[in-house]
PDB file of C-alpha atoms in Angstrom:
ATOM      1  CA  MET A 225     -48.587   8.372  80.507  1.00  0.00           C
ATOM      2  CA  GLU A 226     -48.893  12.018  82.041  1.00  0.00           C
ATOM      3  CA  GLN A 227     -46.071  13.162  83.829  1.00  0.00           C
ATOM      4  CA  SER A 228     -46.622  14.201  87.266  1.00  0.00           C
ATOM      5  CA  GLN A 229     -46.382  18.072  88.562  1.00  0.00           C
ATOM      6  CA  LYS A 230     -43.217  16.602  90.807  1.00  0.00           C
ATOM      7  CA  GLU A 231     -41.330  15.432  87.723  1.00  0.00           C
ATOM      8  CA  ARG A 232     -42.253  18.379  85.884  1.00  0.00           C
ATOM      9  CA  SER A 233     -41.072  20.714  88.685  1.00  0.00           C
ATOM     10  CA  LEU A 234     -37.700  18.722  89.229  1.00  0.00           C
ATOM     11  CA  ASP A 235     -37.066  19.011  85.689  1.00  0.00           C
ATOM     12  CA  LEU A 236     -37.446  22.919  85.344  1.00  0.00           C
ATOM     13  CA  ASP A 237     -35.191  22.929  88.182  1.00  0.00           C
ATOM     14  CA  VAL A 238     -32.622  20.469  86.213  1.00  0.00           C
ATOM     15  CA  ARG A 239     -33.169  23.029  83.696  1.00  0.00           C
ATOM     16  CA  HIS A 240     -32.671  26.278  85.240  1.00  0.00           C
ATOM     17  CA  PHE A 241     -29.050  24.802  87.163  1.00  0.00           C
ATOM     18  CA  ILE A 242     -28.080  23.230  84.186  1.00  0.00           C
ATOM     19  CA  TYR A 243     -28.662  27.223  82.462  1.00  0.00           C
ATOM     20  CA  THR A 244     -27.348  28.710  85.598  1.00  0.00           C
ATOM     21  CA  THR A 245     -24.275  26.441  85.591  1.00  0.00           C
ATOM     22  CA  PHE A 246     -23.168  27.371  82.150  1.00  0.00           C
ATOM     23  CA  ALA A 247     -24.008  30.827  82.040  1.00  0.00           C
ATOM     24  CA  GLU A 248     -21.598  30.921  85.597  1.00  0.00           C
ATOM     25  CA  THR A 249     -18.946  28.565  84.234  1.00  0.00           C
ATOM     26  CA  SER A 250     -18.837  28.700  80.635  1.00  0.00           C
ATOM     27  CA  ARG A 251     -19.544  25.328  80.678  1.00  0.00           C
ATOM     28  CA  PRO A 252     -23.006  22.597  81.298  1.00  0.00           C
ATOM     29  CA  PRO A 253     -22.529  20.818  85.036  1.00  0.00           C
ATOM     30  CA  THR A 254     -21.834  16.606  85.135  1.00  0.00           C
ATOM     31  CA  THR A 255     -24.718  14.204  86.094  1.00  0.00           C
ATOM     32  CA  ILE A 256     -22.603  14.191  89.271  1.00  0.00           C
ATOM     33  CA  GLU A 257     -22.400  17.935  90.126  1.00  0.00           C
ATOM     34  CA  THR A 258     -26.214  17.843  89.092  1.00  0.00           C
ATOM     35  CA  SER A 259     -27.029  14.993  90.984  1.00  0.00           C
ATOM     36  CA  GLU A 260     -25.015  16.285  94.590  1.00  0.00           C
ATOM     37  CA  HIS A 261     -26.760  19.746  93.948  1.00  0.00           C
ATOM     38  CA  PHE A 262     -30.427  17.940  94.236  1.00  0.00           C
ATOM     39  CA  LYS A 263     -29.354  15.316  96.429  1.00  0.00           C
ATOM     40  CA  ILE A 264     -31.050  12.607  94.293  1.00  0.00           C
ATOM     41  CA  PRO A 265     -29.904   9.870  92.040  1.00  0.00           C
ATOM     42  CA  ILE A 266     -27.743   9.571  88.992  1.00  0.00           C
ATOM     43  CA  ALA A 267     -30.571   7.911  87.054  1.00  0.00           C
ATOM     44  CA  THR A 268     -32.542  10.178  88.020  1.00  0.00           C
ATOM     45  CA  VAL A 269     -30.909  13.034  86.291  1.00  0.00           C
ATOM     46  CA  GLU A 270     -30.045  11.091  83.456  1.00  0.00           C
ATOM     47  CA  LYS A 271     -33.963  10.153  83.040  1.00  0.00           C
ATOM     48  CA  ALA A 272     -34.401  14.360  83.463  1.00  0.00           C
ATOM     49  CA  TYR A 273     -31.709  15.486  80.871  1.00  0.00           C
ATOM     50  CA  GLU A 274     -33.165  13.197  78.376  1.00  0.00           C
ATOM     51  CA  LYS A 275     -37.289  14.343  78.830  1.00  0.00           C
ATOM     52  CA  LEU A 276     -34.900  17.929  78.728  1.00  0.00           C
ATOM     53  CA  ALA A 277     -33.361  16.732  75.261  1.00  0.00           C
ATOM     54  CA  SER A 278     -36.497  15.400  73.755  1.00  0.00           C
ATOM     55  CA  ALA A 279     -38.210  18.521  74.548  1.00  0.00           C
ATOM     56  CA  HIS A 280     -35.025  20.439  72.758  1.00  0.00           C
ATOM     57  CA  HIS A 281     -33.832  22.199  75.848  1.00  0.00           C
ATOM     58  CA  ILE A 282     -30.792  20.249  75.804  1.00  0.00           C
ATOM     59  CA  ALA A 283     -28.825  18.306  73.144  1.00  0.00           C
ATOM     60  CA  LEU A 284     -27.234  14.793  74.197  1.00  0.00           C
ATOM     61  CA  ALA A 285     -24.284  14.205  71.913  1.00  0.00           C
ATOM     62  CA  PRO A 286     -22.719  10.640  71.623  1.00  0.00           C
ATOM     63  CA  GLY A 287     -19.210   9.932  74.162  1.00  0.00           C
ATOM     64  CA  ILE A 288     -19.874  13.665  74.867  1.00  0.00           C
ATOM     65  CA  PRO A 289     -21.953  14.833  78.343  1.00  0.00           C
ATOM     66  CA  PHE A 290     -24.763  17.145  76.598  1.00  0.00           C
ATOM     67  CA  ASP A 291     -24.422  20.634  74.918  1.00  0.00           C
ATOM     68  CA  LEU A 292     -27.125  23.315  75.008  1.00  0.00           C
ATOM     69  CA  ASP A 293     -28.952  24.768  72.390  1.00  0.00           C
ATOM     70  CA  GLY A 294     -26.564  26.992  70.966  1.00  0.00           C
ATOM     71  CA  PRO A 295     -22.839  27.148  70.904  1.00  0.00           C
ATOM     72  CA  SER A 296     -21.941  23.608  69.863  1.00  0.00           C
ATOM     73  CA  LEU A 297     -19.134  21.047  71.570  1.00  0.00           C
ATOM     74  CA  PHE A 298     -18.417  18.872  68.307  1.00  0.00           C
ATOM     75  CA  ARG A 299     -18.352  20.911  64.683  1.00  0.00           C
ATOM     76  CA  THR A 300     -21.477  21.808  62.716  1.00  0.00           C
ATOM     77  CA  PRO A 301     -21.765  23.180  59.921  1.00  0.00           C
ATOM     78  CA  HIS A 302     -24.245  26.213  60.895  1.00  0.00           C
ATOM     79  CA  LYS A 303     -22.699  29.884  60.633  1.00  0.00           C
ATOM     80  CA  LEU A 304     -24.014  31.848  63.718  1.00  0.00           C
ATOM     81  CA  CYS A 305     -25.124  35.358  62.167  1.00  0.00           C
ATOM     82  CA  GLY A 306     -25.506  38.744  64.302  1.00  0.00           C
ATOM     83  CA  GLY A 307     -25.496  42.249  63.481  1.00  0.00           C
ATOM     84  CA  SER A 308     -22.936  42.552  60.481  1.00  0.00           C
ATOM     85  CA  ARG A 309     -20.894  39.230  61.778  1.00  0.00           C
ATOM     86  CA  LYS A 310     -20.665  35.637  60.909  1.00  0.00           C
ATOM     87  CA  GLN A 311     -18.632  33.287  62.063  1.00  0.00           C
ATOM     88  CA  ALA A 312     -19.022  29.649  61.913  1.00  0.00           C
ATOM     89  CA  VAL A 313     -20.283  27.312  65.079  1.00  0.00           C
ATOM     90  CA  LEU A 314     -17.533  25.544  65.863  1.00  0.00           C
ATOM     91  CA  GLY A 315     -17.491  24.372  69.474  1.00  0.00           C
TER      92      GLY A 315
END
């Protein structure tokens, strides 16, 4: 089933809101915060989150609202390298 232009636009707006909130607060918005921001039902927010996760824009984790691709809320075996520094991505 092809996604409508309106749904696609909402998904992009939700993604922007998630990234902006994360940049400003160092945490992702809750589904309730996203729902209140856009004045849409939580079920619609959850559907947008699932589509964003399917497209690898965010990563959902059981028991945790969600995480952005990047530093993790849960321990991973991956290393973060930048210039001459290395550090574990712990969360």
